[in-house]
Tab-separated table of C-alpha atoms in Angstrom:
chain	number	residue	atom	x	y	z
A	1070	MET	CA	4.954	-57.296	16.817
A	1071	VAL	CA	4.864	-56.814	13.052
A	1072	ASP	CA	2.002	-58.621	11.387
A	1073	GLU	CA	2.310	-57.506	7.767
A	1074	LYS	CA	2.255	-60.280	5.183
A	1075	ILE	CA	4.933	-60.246	2.488
A	1076	LEU	CA	5.010	-62.360	-0.646
A	1077	VAL	CA	8.479	-63.086	-2.115
A	1078	VAL	CA	8.586	-64.207	-5.711
A	1079	ASP	CA	11.986	-65.446	-6.932
A	1080	ASP	CA	12.838	-68.585	-8.890
A	1081	GLU	CA	16.240	-68.800	-7.182
A	1082	ARG	CA	15.149	-70.591	-4.012
A	1083	PRO	CA	18.275	-69.878	-1.927
A	1084	ILE	CA	17.745	-66.140	-2.548
A	1085	ALA	CA	14.058	-66.350	-1.708
A	1086	GLU	CA	14.842	-68.218	1.517
A	1087	ILE	CA	17.480	-65.677	2.520
A	1088	ILE	CA	14.964	-62.868	1.980
A	1089	LYS	CA	12.377	-64.810	3.993
A	1090	TYR	CA	14.855	-65.444	6.808
A	1091	ASN	CA	15.813	-61.757	7.135
A	1092	LEU	CA	12.236	-60.506	7.004
A	1093	ASN	CA	11.101	-63.166	9.459
A	1094	LYS	CA	13.691	-61.800	11.901
A	1095	GLU	CA	11.938	-58.431	11.661
A	1096	GLY	CA	8.623	-60.045	12.538
A	1097	PHE	CA	7.088	-60.162	9.056
A	1098	ASP	CA	4.883	-63.046	7.921
A	1099	VAL	CA	6.611	-64.170	4.739
A	1100	GLN	CA	5.470	-66.579	2.015
A	1101	THR	CA	7.627	-67.617	-0.941
A	1102	VAL	CA	6.749	-68.796	-4.458
A	1103	TYR	CA	9.064	-69.512	-7.336
A	1104	ASP	CA	7.288	-68.804	-10.632
A	1105	GLY	CA	4.938	-66.240	-12.148
A	1106	GLU	CA	1.813	-68.358	-12.224
A	1107	GLU	CA	2.107	-69.270	-8.560
A	1108	ALA	CA	2.707	-65.575	-7.782
A	1109	ILE	CA	-0.669	-64.610	-9.250
A	1110	LYS	CA	-2.420	-67.344	-7.267
A	1111	ALA	CA	-0.639	-66.355	-4.063
A	1112	VAL	CA	-1.525	-62.671	-4.433
A	1113	HIS	CA	-5.211	-63.572	-4.487
A	1114	SER	CA	-5.059	-66.216	-1.724
A	1115	ILE	CA	-2.604	-64.621	0.673
A	1116	LYS	CA	-3.576	-60.973	0.004
A	1117	PRO	CA	-0.087	-59.715	1.014
A	1118	ASP	CA	0.621	-56.227	2.250
A	1119	LEU	CA	3.687	-56.065	0.016
A	1120	VAL	CA	5.149	-58.121	-2.848
A	1121	ILE	CA	8.858	-58.572	-3.575
A	1122	LEU	CA	8.984	-59.580	-7.246
A	1123	ASP	CA	11.926	-60.719	-9.349
A	1124	VAL	CA	11.899	-59.747	-13.025
A	1125	MET	CA	13.218	-63.033	-14.378
A	1126	LEU	CA	10.714	-65.783	-13.606
A	1127	PRO	CA	9.553	-68.999	-15.265
A	1128	LYS	CA	6.008	-69.400	-16.700
A	1129	LYS	CA	5.233	-65.683	-16.361
A	1130	SER	CA	7.815	-62.892	-16.219
A	1131	GLY	CA	7.850	-60.432	-13.346
A	1132	PHE	CA	6.495	-57.786	-15.716
A	1133	GLU	CA	3.535	-60.003	-16.634
A	1134	VAL	CA	2.871	-60.652	-12.956
A	1135	LEU	CA	3.082	-56.969	-12.158
A	1136	ARG	CA	0.692	-56.106	-14.963
A	1137	GLU	CA	-1.895	-58.587	-13.656
A	1138	ILE	CA	-1.429	-57.401	-10.033
A	1139	ARG	CA	-2.044	-53.798	-11.062
A	1140	MET	CA	-5.292	-54.739	-12.806
A	1141	GLN	CA	-6.865	-55.618	-9.469
A	1142	CYS	CA	-4.582	-54.769	-6.514
A	1143	VAL	CA	-2.903	-51.706	-5.044
A	1144	MET	CA	-0.426	-53.161	-2.543
A	1145	PRO	CA	3.195	-51.986	-2.872
A	1146	VAL	CA	5.362	-54.006	-5.285
A	1147	LEU	CA	9.125	-53.953	-4.879
A	1148	MET	CA	10.913	-55.329	-7.939
A	1149	LEU	CA	14.301	-57.025	-7.999
A	1150	THR	CA	16.343	-56.133	-11.099
A	1151	ALA	CA	19.786	-56.935	-12.423
A	1152	LYS	CA	22.368	-54.171	-12.025
A	1153	GLU	CA	23.118	-53.824	-15.725
A	1154	GLU	CA	19.455	-53.777	-16.860
A	1155	GLU	CA	18.405	-50.172	-16.485
A	1156	GLN	CA	15.510	-50.722	-18.909
A	1157	ASP	CA	14.087	-53.319	-16.529
A	1158	ARG	CA	13.853	-50.691	-13.808
A	1159	VAL	CA	12.190	-48.174	-16.118
A	1160	THR	CA	9.735	-50.762	-17.443
A	1161	GLY	CA	8.859	-51.836	-13.889
A	1162	LEU	CA	8.119	-48.274	-12.846
A	1163	GLU	CA	6.051	-47.660	-15.971
A	1164	LEU	CA	3.980	-50.756	-15.268
A	1165	GLY	CA	3.255	-49.567	-11.720
A	1166	ALA	CA	6.043	-50.873	-9.469
A	1167	ASP	CA	6.311	-48.770	-6.341
A	1168	ASP	CA	10.006	-49.399	-5.910
A	1169	TYR	CA	12.909	-51.470	-7.118
A	1170	ILE	CA	16.137	-52.759	-5.687
A	1171	VAL	CA	19.184	-53.668	-7.786
A	1172	LYS	CA	21.029	-56.974	-7.504
A	1173	PRO	CA	23.391	-57.520	-5.779
A	1174	TYR	CA	21.924	-55.734	-2.778
A	1175	SER	CA	22.472	-55.885	0.965
A	1176	ASN	CA	19.873	-57.591	3.127
A	1177	ARG	CA	19.877	-54.501	5.311
A	1178	GLU	CA	18.919	-52.339	2.330
A	1179	LEU	CA	16.128	-54.707	1.328
A	1180	VAL	CA	14.656	-54.729	4.806
A	1181	ALA	CA	14.856	-50.908	4.920
A	1182	ARG	CA	13.058	-50.598	1.567
A	1183	VAL	CA	10.312	-52.952	2.711
A	1184	LYS	CA	9.782	-50.962	5.912
A	1185	ALA	CA	9.796	-47.638	4.029
A	1186	ASN	CA	7.102	-48.805	1.586
A	1187	LEU	CA	4.914	-50.240	4.359
A	1188	ARG	CA	5.371	-47.103	6.419
A	1189	ARG	CA	4.296	-44.970	3.467
A	1190	VAL	CA	1.094	-47.020	3.112
A	1191	LYS	CA	0.306	-46.600	6.817
A	1192	LEU	CA	0.813	-42.842	6.549
A	1193	SER	CA	-1.454	-42.728	3.519
A	1194	ASN	CA	-4.159	-44.498	5.474
A	1195	SER	CA	-3.811	-42.203	8.500
A	1196	GLU	CA	-6.766	-39.884	9.047
A	1197	GLU	CA	-4.425	-37.306	10.513
A	1198	GLU	CA	-2.748	-36.941	7.141
A	1199	MET	CA	-6.038	-36.331	5.326
A	1200	LYS	CA	-6.427	-32.568	5.187
A	1201	ALA	CA	-9.427	-32.695	2.889
A	1202	LYS	CA	-12.009	-35.300	1.876
A	1203	ILE	CA	-12.609	-34.273	-1.692
A	1204	THR	CA	-10.638	-31.755	-3.730
A	1205	LYS	CA	-11.558	-30.572	-7.213
A	1206	ILE	CA	-8.949	-28.998	-9.423
A	1207	GLY	CA	-9.802	-28.294	-13.028
A	1208	ASN	CA	-11.287	-31.461	-14.487
A	1209	ILE	CA	-9.915	-33.836	-11.867
A	1210	GLU	CA	-11.453	-34.773	-8.538
A	1211	ILE	CA	-9.478	-36.348	-5.698
A	1212	ASN	CA	-11.117	-38.206	-2.818
A	1213	PHE	CA	-8.453	-38.521	-0.116
A	1214	ASN	CA	-10.529	-40.773	2.134
A	1215	ASN	CA	-11.256	-43.350	-0.564
A	1216	PHE	CA	-7.924	-42.915	-2.423
A	1217	GLU	CA	-9.822	-42.308	-5.639
A	1218	VAL	CA	-9.164	-39.934	-8.522
A	1219	PHE	CA	-11.543	-39.028	-11.303
A	1220	LYS	CA	-10.894	-37.217	-14.584
A	1221	TYR	CA	-13.959	-35.840	-16.381
A	1222	GLY	CA	-16.028	-38.076	-14.092
A	1223	GLU	CA	-14.143	-41.238	-15.080
A	1224	LYS	CA	-12.150	-43.096	-12.458
A	1225	VAL	CA	-8.366	-43.025	-12.953
A	1226	ASP	CA	-6.397	-45.991	-11.643
A	1227	LEU	CA	-3.294	-44.816	-9.839
A	1228	THR	CA	-0.665	-46.843	-8.001
A	1229	ASN	CA	-0.059	-46.048	-4.317
A	1230	ARG	CA	3.084	-44.119	-5.230
A	1231	GLU	CA	1.320	-42.093	-7.931
A	1232	PHE	CA	-1.496	-41.225	-5.522
A	1233	ASP	CA	0.952	-40.190	-2.810
A	1234	LEU	CA	2.874	-38.016	-5.238
A	1235	LEU	CA	-0.309	-36.359	-6.515
A	1236	LYS	CA	-1.473	-35.764	-2.973
A	1237	TYR	CA	1.834	-34.227	-2.009
A	1238	PHE	CA	1.645	-31.831	-4.928
A	1239	ILE	CA	-2.000	-30.905	-4.226
A	1240	LEU	CA	-1.300	-30.193	-0.555
A	1241	ASN	CA	1.667	-28.038	-1.548
A	1242	PRO	CA	0.403	-26.113	-4.625
A	1243	ASN	CA	2.620	-23.795	-6.670
A	1244	LYS	CA	5.722	-24.759	-4.658
A	1245	THR	CA	8.667	-25.997	-6.668
A	1246	PHE	CA	10.371	-29.180	-5.421
A	1247	ASN	CA	13.528	-30.767	-6.740
A	1248	ARG	CA	13.787	-34.514	-7.282
A	1249	GLU	CA	15.863	-35.066	-4.139
A	1250	HIS	CA	13.147	-33.443	-2.029
A	1251	LEU	CA	10.368	-35.502	-3.646
A	1252	LEU	CA	12.373	-38.713	-3.192
A	1253	LYS	CA	12.757	-37.973	0.496
A	1254	GLU	CA	9.227	-36.759	1.232
A	1255	VAL	CA	7.150	-39.078	-0.988
A	1256	TRP	CA	9.404	-42.162	-1.173
A	1257	ASN	CA	10.900	-41.771	2.327
A	1258	TYR	CA	14.398	-42.270	0.902
A	1259	GLU	CA	17.434	-40.234	1.961
A	1260	TYR	CA	19.053	-41.198	-1.365
A	1261	GLY	CA	18.172	-43.191	-4.459
A	1262	ASP	CA	17.838	-43.111	-8.241
A	1263	LEU	CA	16.380	-39.730	-9.130
A	1264	ARG	CA	15.013	-41.144	-12.368
A	1265	THR	CA	12.422	-42.903	-10.235
A	1266	VAL	CA	10.850	-39.510	-9.630
A	1267	ASP	CA	10.916	-38.531	-13.307
A	1268	VAL	CA	9.353	-41.799	-14.472
A	1269	THR	CA	6.571	-41.627	-11.863
A	1270	ILE	CA	5.764	-38.013	-12.719
A	1271	THR	CA	5.649	-38.897	-16.432
A	1272	ARG	CA	3.247	-41.762	-15.682
A	1273	LEU	CA	1.087	-39.559	-13.427
A	1274	ARG	CA	0.885	-36.833	-16.095
A	1275	GLN	CA	-0.283	-39.371	-18.675
A	1276	LYS	CA	-3.091	-40.438	-16.376
A	1277	ILE	CA	-4.438	-37.097	-15.110
A	1278	GLU	CA	-3.601	-34.602	-17.818
A	1279	THR	CA	-4.878	-33.896	-21.330
A	1280	ASN	CA	-3.677	-31.605	-24.093
A	1281	ASN	CA	-5.708	-28.800	-22.519
A	1282	ASP	CA	-5.254	-29.659	-18.839
A	1283	LYS	CA	-1.693	-29.358	-17.526
A	1284	TYR	CA	-1.135	-29.649	-13.770
A	1285	ILE	CA	2.437	-30.775	-13.069
A	1286	VAL	CA	4.852	-28.182	-14.449
A	1287	THR	CA	8.579	-28.675	-15.004
A	1288	LYS	CA	10.772	-25.764	-13.953
A	1289	ARG	CA	13.868	-26.447	-15.966
A	1290	GLY	CA	16.965	-26.913	-13.887
A	1291	VAL	CA	15.041	-26.666	-10.645
A	1292	GLY	CA	12.269	-29.251	-10.342
A	1293	TYR	CA	8.479	-29.624	-10.475
A	1294	TYR	CA	5.479	-27.757	-9.149
A	1295	PHE	CA	1.736	-28.285	-9.202
A	1296	ASN	CA	-0.373	-25.667	-10.911
A	1297	ASN	CA	-3.818	-25.672	-9.277
A	1298	GLY	CA	-4.984	-22.611	-11.228
A	1299	ASN	CA	-4.566	-20.140	-8.380
């Protein structure tokens, strides 16, 4: 029996209820709210395992809600964006969304995305996956047990997806991976928008690198690899 709690935030109530119905069928505990202000309150009161967040909301936009969530919480956030608004998807990823799904979408796809994100979190929390407690590379330190990263002794706030991507690189140093491979191994997707990988890598670089410390290297026309100095 699934017991994960999911918060659905969408001002179109019929859509929110359809999402709730389909996730309830899968055994999820689903709560719905219909504006940005209520979303912030619900995140703190319900403490959901995952948030499905529409971009267009009254009172506070989805981006404002996401920004506030990321100031205090690390649960996966799946954003709902309009098909024609590519910039919405890029902005959501830059603000720390773990995933997005484009309207119109199939209910089957939405359920699959929810399960994939929750499965990724469970794998991240698994002790079997932790091959090291603390790893130091250059001027960054990674604590796999506490999911913490420090740069020059200062804590760096990473989203779940950014941490998973960094961990994958660290555990596979100096190996070049194309975007399709990273999307499958880190995002658990067989297919998807490859720009998701590029945007997340750019955001991760901004957080862990400096002008003198470069870790994630682009191999033009091939993919990315992690330079651990060895």
